[in-house]
mmCIF file of C-alpha atoms in Angstrom:
data_model
loop_
_atom_site.group_PDB
_atom_site.id
_atom_site.type_symbol
_atom_site.label_atom_id
_atom_site.label_comp_id
_atom_site.label_asym_id
_atom_site.label_seq_id
_atom_site.Cartn_x
_atom_site.Cartn_y
_atom_site.Cartn_z
ATOM 1 C CA PHE A 67 36.673 -20.373 23.638
ATOM 2 C CA PHE A 68 34.179 -23.222 23.953
ATOM 3 C CA GLY A 69 35.235 -23.677 27.551
ATOM 4 C CA ARG A 70 33.477 -20.399 28.353
ATOM 5 C CA ARG A 71 29.865 -20.119 29.398
ATOM 6 C CA PHE A 72 27.364 -18.980 26.784
ATOM 7 C CA SER A 73 26.876 -15.601 28.480
ATOM 8 C CA GLU A 74 30.625 -14.909 28.253
ATOM 9 C CA LEU A 75 30.946 -15.522 24.531
ATOM 10 C CA HIS A 76 31.329 -12.545 22.246
ATOM 11 C CA PRO A 77 28.737 -12.682 19.454
ATOM 12 C CA THR A 78 31.378 -12.882 16.742
ATOM 13 C CA HIS A 79 32.567 -16.084 18.393
ATOM 14 C CA LEU A 80 29.107 -17.588 18.068
ATOM 15 C CA VAL A 81 29.519 -18.153 14.348
ATOM 16 C CA CYS A 82 33.198 -17.338 13.939
ATOM 17 C CA LEU A 83 32.225 -15.819 10.598
ATOM 18 C CA SER A 84 29.902 -13.006 11.574
ATOM 19 C CA SER A 85 31.848 -10.083 10.101
ATOM 20 C CA PRO A 86 33.183 -9.422 6.602
ATOM 21 C CA LEU A 87 36.460 -8.550 8.353
ATOM 22 C CA ARG A 88 36.796 -12.247 9.130
ATOM 23 C CA SER A 89 36.746 -13.225 5.479
ATOM 24 C CA GLN A 90 39.244 -15.968 4.719
ATOM 25 C CA LEU A 91 39.896 -15.022 1.092
ATOM 26 C CA ASN A 92 40.147 -11.559 -0.418
ATOM 27 C CA CYS A 93 38.807 -11.370 -3.960
ATOM 28 C CA SER A 94 39.995 -8.537 -6.190
ATOM 29 C CA ARG A 95 36.831 -8.856 -8.285
ATOM 30 C CA VAL A 96 33.333 -9.879 -7.237
ATOM 31 C CA LEU A 97 29.892 -10.412 -8.737
ATOM 32 C CA PRO A 98 27.229 -8.534 -6.727
ATOM 33 C CA PRO A 99 23.564 -9.577 -6.630
ATOM 34 C CA GLY A 100 21.796 -9.411 -9.986
ATOM 35 C CA LYS A 101 24.967 -8.577 -11.929
ATOM 36 C CA ALA A 102 27.037 -10.651 -14.330
ATOM 37 C CA GLN A 103 29.861 -8.151 -14.785
ATOM 38 C CA PRO A 104 32.601 -8.233 -12.143
ATOM 39 C CA THR A 105 33.324 -5.187 -10.043
ATOM 40 C CA HIS A 106 35.920 -4.304 -7.459
ATOM 41 C CA PRO A 107 35.073 -4.529 -3.753
ATOM 42 C CA PRO A 108 33.843 -3.176 -1.499
ATOM 43 C CA VAL A 109 30.202 -3.385 -2.553
ATOM 44 C CA ALA A 110 27.925 -1.480 -0.196
ATOM 45 C CA SER A 111 25.103 -3.386 1.525
ATOM 46 C CA ALA A 112 25.451 -6.509 -0.614
ATOM 47 C CA PRO A 113 23.725 -9.506 1.024
ATOM 48 C CA TRP A 114 26.074 -11.836 -0.850
ATOM 49 C CA LEU A 115 28.972 -11.751 -3.289
ATOM 50 C CA LEU A 116 30.480 -14.267 -5.697
ATOM 51 C CA CYS A 117 34.254 -14.283 -6.008
ATOM 52 C CA ALA A 118 34.975 -13.388 -9.636
ATOM 53 C CA GLU A 119 38.672 -14.181 -9.839
ATOM 54 C CA ASP A 120 39.264 -15.694 -13.291
ATOM 55 C CA ARG A 121 40.831 -18.827 -11.873
ATOM 56 C CA LEU A 122 37.775 -19.472 -9.672
ATOM 57 C CA LEU A 123 35.100 -19.039 -12.348
ATOM 58 C CA PRO A 124 34.067 -21.533 -15.056
ATOM 59 C CA ALA A 125 35.629 -20.779 -18.419
ATOM 60 C CA ALA A 126 33.291 -18.957 -20.797
ATOM 61 C CA ASP A 127 33.277 -21.848 -23.276
ATOM 62 C CA THR A 128 32.448 -24.545 -20.712
ATOM 63 C CA PRO A 129 29.038 -25.386 -19.194
ATOM 64 C CA CYS A 130 28.270 -24.203 -15.695
ATOM 65 C CA VAL A 131 25.569 -25.441 -13.331
ATOM 66 C CA ALA A 132 23.678 -23.485 -10.671
ATOM 67 C CA TYR A 133 21.244 -24.700 -7.995
ATOM 68 C CA SER A 134 19.030 -22.549 -5.809
ATOM 69 C CA PHE A 135 16.998 -23.670 -2.791
ATOM 70 C CA SER A 136 14.603 -20.991 -1.576
ATOM 71 C CA LEU A 137 11.030 -20.865 -0.301
ATOM 72 C CA ASP A 138 10.416 -17.110 -0.354
ATOM 73 C CA GLY A 139 11.813 -15.828 -3.643
ATOM 74 C CA GLY A 140 14.844 -14.338 -1.934
ATOM 75 C CA ASP A 141 17.014 -15.939 -4.590
ATOM 76 C CA ALA A 142 15.727 -13.713 -7.420
ATOM 77 C CA ASP A 143 18.980 -11.774 -7.820
ATOM 78 C CA PHE A 144 21.032 -14.952 -7.591
ATOM 79 C CA LEU A 145 18.964 -16.546 -10.369
ATOM 80 C CA LYS A 146 19.406 -13.403 -12.441
ATOM 81 C CA THR A 147 23.185 -13.450 -12.016
ATOM 82 C CA VAL A 148 23.748 -17.115 -12.846
ATOM 83 C CA SER A 149 21.296 -16.964 -15.755
ATOM 84 C CA ARG A 150 23.208 -14.027 -17.213
ATOM 85 C CA LEU A 151 26.396 -16.055 -16.851
ATOM 86 C CA GLY A 152 24.793 -18.622 -19.159
ATOM 87 C CA CYS A 153 24.555 -21.387 -16.568
ATOM 88 C CA GLU A 154 22.179 -24.324 -16.548
ATOM 89 C CA VAL A 155 20.022 -23.169 -13.640
ATOM 90 C CA HIS A 156 17.815 -25.305 -11.393
ATOM 91 C CA SER A 157 15.511 -23.739 -8.804
ATOM 92 C CA PHE A 158 14.116 -25.973 -6.041
ATOM 93 C CA ASN A 159 11.005 -25.112 -4.026
ATOM 94 C CA PRO A 160 8.565 -27.745 -2.705
ATOM 95 C CA SER A 161 5.700 -25.244 -2.725
ATOM 96 C CA THR A 162 6.152 -24.008 -6.278
ATOM 97 C CA SER A 163 3.190 -24.223 -8.626
ATOM 98 C CA SER A 164 5.332 -23.865 -11.733
ATOM 99 C CA ALA A 165 7.454 -27.017 -11.854
ATOM 100 C CA SER A 166 9.145 -27.556 -15.199
ATOM 101 C CA ASP A 167 7.340 -30.800 -15.871
ATOM 102 C CA ASP A 168 3.995 -32.350 -14.992
ATOM 103 C CA ARG A 169 5.341 -34.853 -12.474
ATOM 104 C CA LEU A 170 6.089 -32.402 -9.681
ATOM 105 C CA GLY A 171 9.634 -31.926 -10.847
ATOM 106 C CA ASN A 172 10.707 -35.478 -10.003
ATOM 107 C CA SER A 173 11.667 -36.453 -13.526
ATOM 108 C CA LEU A 174 14.594 -34.197 -14.279
ATOM 109 C CA ALA A 175 16.203 -35.517 -17.429
ATOM 110 C CA SER A 176 14.361 -33.102 -19.719
ATOM 111 C CA ASN A 177 15.578 -30.133 -17.684
ATOM 112 C CA ARG A 178 19.283 -30.646 -18.306
ATOM 113 C CA GLY A 179 21.297 -28.395 -20.566
ATOM 114 C CA ASN A 180 18.950 -25.404 -20.418
ATOM 115 C CA ARG A 181 21.717 -22.805 -20.388
ATOM 116 C CA GLY A 182 20.579 -19.355 -19.340
ATOM 117 C CA GLY A 183 17.076 -20.545 -18.446
ATOM 118 C CA VAL A 184 15.682 -21.541 -15.051
ATOM 119 C CA SER A 185 14.189 -25.002 -14.557
ATOM 120 C CA GLN A 186 11.721 -25.101 -11.653
ATOM 121 C CA HIS A 187 11.501 -28.226 -9.478
ATOM 122 C CA LYS A 188 9.020 -29.058 -6.741
ATOM 123 C CA LEU A 189 11.772 -30.596 -4.625
ATOM 124 C CA TRP A 190 13.650 -29.869 -1.410
ATOM 125 C CA LEU A 191 16.793 -30.929 0.387
ATOM 126 C CA GLU A 192 16.947 -33.878 2.761
ATOM 127 C CA TRP A 193 19.851 -34.618 5.085
ATOM 128 C CA ARG A 194 18.860 -38.132 6.111
ATOM 129 C CA ALA A 195 19.824 -40.964 3.812
ATOM 130 C CA PRO A 196 16.854 -43.309 3.149
ATOM 131 C CA ARG A 197 17.025 -46.528 5.153
ATOM 132 C CA ARG A 198 16.422 -48.601 2.075
ATOM 133 C CA ARG A 199 18.293 -46.776 -0.614
ATOM 134 C CA LYS A 200 17.614 -47.757 -4.181
ATOM 135 C CA HIS A 201 20.047 -46.866 -6.918
ATOM 136 C CA LYS A 202 19.081 -43.475 -8.301
ATOM 137 C CA THR A 203 18.836 -43.490 -12.080
ATOM 138 C CA ARG A 204 19.529 -40.355 -14.042
ATOM 139 C CA GLY A 205 16.411 -38.251 -14.434
ATOM 140 C CA ASN A 206 14.382 -39.942 -11.688
ATOM 141 C CA LEU A 207 14.413 -38.912 -8.036
ATOM 142 C CA GLY A 208 11.189 -40.623 -6.995
ATOM 143 C CA SER A 209 10.554 -38.282 -4.057
ATOM 144 C CA VAL A 210 9.977 -34.600 -3.382
ATOM 145 C CA SER A 211 12.765 -34.579 -0.783
ATOM 146 C CA GLN A 212 16.243 -35.919 -1.488
ATOM 147 C CA THR A 213 19.852 -35.409 -0.513
ATOM 148 C CA LEU A 214 21.991 -33.142 -2.646
ATOM 149 C CA ALA A 215 24.011 -36.155 -3.793
ATOM 150 C CA ASP A 216 20.840 -37.822 -5.114
ATOM 151 C CA ILE A 217 19.672 -34.648 -6.856
ATOM 152 C CA MET A 218 23.046 -34.244 -8.552
ATOM 153 C CA ALA A 219 23.046 -37.897 -9.595
ATOM 154 C CA ALA A 220 19.547 -37.620 -11.060
ATOM 155 C CA LEU A 221 20.553 -34.543 -13.042
ATOM 156 C CA GLY A 222 23.830 -36.072 -14.141
ATOM 157 C CA HIS A 223 25.924 -33.363 -12.495
ATOM 158 C CA HIS A 224 29.325 -33.986 -10.980
ATOM 159 C CA ALA A 225 29.729 -30.400 -9.773
ATOM 160 C CA VAL A 226 27.578 -27.391 -8.911
ATOM 161 C CA HIS A 227 29.405 -24.210 -9.832
ATOM 162 C CA PHE A 228 27.036 -21.840 -8.014
ATOM 163 C CA MET A 229 24.630 -22.648 -5.193
ATOM 164 C CA TYR A 230 22.194 -20.568 -3.167
ATOM 165 C CA ALA A 231 20.672 -22.154 -0.060
ATOM 166 C CA ASP A 232 18.218 -20.576 2.362
ATOM 167 C CA LEU A 233 17.040 -23.642 4.264
ATOM 168 C CA LEU A 234 15.306 -21.941 7.204
ATOM 169 C CA SER A 235 17.136 -23.679 10.070
ATOM 170 C CA ALA A 236 17.608 -27.014 8.294
ATOM 171 C CA GLU A 237 21.009 -25.816 7.055
ATOM 172 C CA TRP A 238 23.011 -27.215 9.968
ATOM 173 C CA ARG A 239 21.992 -30.845 9.396
ATOM 174 C CA VAL A 240 22.164 -30.432 5.617
ATOM 175 C CA PHE A 241 25.673 -28.983 5.852
ATOM 176 C CA GLN A 242 26.694 -31.823 8.139
ATOM 177 C CA ASN A 243 25.474 -34.312 5.524
ATOM 178 C CA TRP A 244 27.407 -32.513 2.789
ATOM 179 C CA VAL A 245 30.603 -32.588 4.836
ATOM 180 C CA GLU A 246 30.267 -36.228 5.887
ATOM 181 C CA VAL A 247 29.357 -37.490 2.412
ATOM 182 C CA GLY A 248 31.833 -35.190 0.698
ATOM 183 C CA THR A 249 29.257 -33.450 -1.492
ATOM 184 C CA VAL A 250 30.422 -30.033 -0.305
ATOM 185 C CA ARG A 251 33.676 -30.500 -2.228
ATOM 186 C CA SER A 252 31.630 -30.538 -5.454
ATOM 187 C CA ILE A 253 30.289 -27.020 -4.791
ATOM 188 C CA HIS A 254 32.431 -24.237 -6.241
ATOM 189 C CA HIS A 255 30.579 -21.139 -4.955
ATOM 190 C CA LEU A 256 28.126 -21.319 -2.062
ATOM 191 C CA VAL A 257 25.797 -18.603 -0.778
ATOM 192 C CA ALA A 258 23.935 -19.790 2.319
ATOM 193 C CA THR A 259 22.004 -18.303 5.204
ATOM 194 C CA VAL A 260 22.569 -19.663 8.705
ATOM 195 C CA TYR A 261 20.003 -19.120 11.451
ATOM 196 C CA LEU A 262 21.033 -18.691 15.073
ATOM 197 C CA HIS A 263 17.815 -17.797 16.887
ATOM 198 C CA TRP A 264 17.372 -21.477 17.777
ATOM 199 C CA ALA A 265 19.452 -24.617 17.473
ATOM 200 C CA GLY A 266 17.923 -25.817 14.198
ATOM 201 C CA PHE A 267 16.007 -28.882 13.080
ATOM 202 C CA GLU A 268 17.124 -32.061 14.871
ATOM 203 C CA VAL A 269 19.858 -30.198 16.740
ATOM 204 C CA GLY A 270 19.718 -30.548 20.511
ATOM 205 C CA GLY A 271 21.758 -30.171 23.662
ATOM 206 C CA THR A 272 22.806 -27.363 25.942
ATOM 207 C CA ASP A 273 23.668 -23.950 24.515
ATOM 208 C CA GLU A 274 27.359 -24.773 24.786
ATOM 209 C CA GLU A 275 26.829 -28.086 22.967
ATOM 210 C CA VAL A 276 24.911 -26.353 20.182
ATOM 211 C CA LEU A 277 27.722 -23.823 19.790
ATOM 212 C CA ARG A 278 30.229 -26.640 19.576
ATOM 213 C CA TYR A 279 28.105 -28.343 16.941
ATOM 214 C CA TRP A 280 27.687 -25.189 14.836
ATOM 215 C CA PHE A 281 31.411 -24.536 15.047
ATOM 216 C CA SER A 282 32.267 -28.101 14.012
ATOM 217 C CA VAL A 283 29.985 -27.879 10.968
ATOM 218 C CA LEU A 284 31.511 -24.577 9.858
ATOM 219 C CA ARG A 285 35.013 -25.920 10.374
ATOM 220 C CA GLY A 286 34.035 -28.980 8.343
ATOM 221 C CA ILE A 287 33.020 -26.727 5.450
ATOM 222 C CA GLU A 288 36.316 -24.857 5.734
ATOM 223 C CA ALA A 289 38.322 -28.091 5.895
ATOM 224 C CA SER A 290 36.598 -29.201 2.685
ATOM 225 C CA GLY A 291 38.216 -26.307 0.834
ATOM 226 C CA LEU A 292 35.564 -23.575 1.018
ATOM 227 C CA HIS A 293 36.731 -20.159 2.181
ATOM 228 C CA LEU A 294 34.535 -17.301 3.328
ATOM 229 C CA VAL A 295 34.639 -14.257 1.054
ATOM 230 C CA HIS A 296 31.723 -12.242 2.434
ATOM 231 C CA SER A 297 29.183 -12.208 5.255
ATOM 232 C CA SER A 298 26.075 -10.124 5.759
ATOM 233 C CA ALA A 299 24.033 -9.740 8.947
ATOM 234 C CA GLY A 300 20.313 -10.398 8.873
ATOM 235 C CA ASN A 301 17.496 -9.187 11.089
ATOM 236 C CA GLY A 302 16.859 -9.810 14.772
ATOM 237 C CA ARG A 303 19.213 -9.979 17.743
ATOM 238 C CA SER A 304 18.236 -13.304 19.264
ATOM 239 C CA VAL A 305 20.823 -16.086 19.496
ATOM 240 C CA LEU A 306 19.614 -19.388 20.925
ATOM 241 C CA ARG A 307 16.506 -17.558 22.166
ATOM 242 C CA ARG A 308 18.547 -14.983 24.070
ATOM 243 C CA THR A 309 18.992 -11.336 23.169
ATOM 244 C CA VAL A 310 22.601 -10.574 22.227
ATOM 245 C CA ALA A 311 23.180 -6.873 21.596
ATOM 246 C CA ASP A 312 26.002 -7.139 19.060
ATOM 247 C CA ALA A 313 24.865 -10.244 17.175
ATOM 248 C CA ARG A 314 22.159 -11.002 14.661
ATOM 249 C CA SER A 315 19.737 -13.910 14.397
ATOM 250 C CA SER A 316 20.949 -14.846 10.918
ATOM 251 C CA TYR A 317 23.890 -14.328 8.596
ATOM 252 C CA THR A 318 24.216 -14.844 4.860
ATOM 253 C CA LEU A 319 27.639 -16.295 4.123
ATOM 254 C CA SER A 320 29.404 -16.436 0.760
ATOM 255 C CA TRP A 321 32.062 -19.109 0.234
ATOM 256 C CA VAL A 322 34.288 -20.096 -2.655
ATOM 257 C CA ASN A 323 36.053 -23.427 -3.103
ATOM 258 C CA ALA A 324 39.664 -22.383 -3.509
ATOM 259 C CA ARG A 325 40.726 -25.931 -4.320
ATOM 260 C CA VAL A 326 38.787 -25.902 -7.580
ATOM 261 C CA THR A 327 40.520 -23.696 -10.119
ATOM 262 C CA ARG A 328 40.656 -23.705 -13.883
ATOM 263 C CA PRO A 329 44.024 -24.054 -15.603
ATOM 264 C CA ARG A 330 45.845 -20.837 -16.361
ATOM 265 C CA THR A 331 46.249 -20.033 -20.043
#
């Protein structure tokens, strides 16, 4: 459909994932916002859902890791859910005044292993690799903005079991970095908001080129093993600065990595 003009595209084509009916994986049990006990779908008006199939969740006797990137506190229910699951939880916000240590959250070693608690970090996600990259030692990021791979390395994590990301239009370049570097394959459950009212940070070109780019990023996530389990429409009806009656300006998408499963017992 990318041969069509922008005005001819149906809004569901704009993101290819705009309706829960387009979910790629049906989960018989889900975790709704703020809850740690699975329930059966559908869940009315849920902005996001975590797939709670046994084979897709960390075993109860093994550590789990959760990251959240949010500037407005919209991750409160996510933090509640993963904390109740007993995960080691890390919350990232460059404007926070309550970092877990006195060095603006850059020294992270002391924040590892805090199961059920939330470690606050005055850090944010970067999608550009530094020109002169120094080897990142565990527990030391050295900057308030780093790639996900560097954050994971500093924390000593090889996988992130649950991630929440509301990056306010930086998501497209960040997702591209994750796909190209391969970091996305280390994420087991991903809840992320995508914004469509404009192209996004450092994304340019004609409307058709932007649509192609968005589509390629989403297909890259899918090709990395993540499958959509839920989508929720946000506010506004502007897509690339044009009013589209049947579309929304943002969508919160819930994915699960179906390639990462725990052994059956």
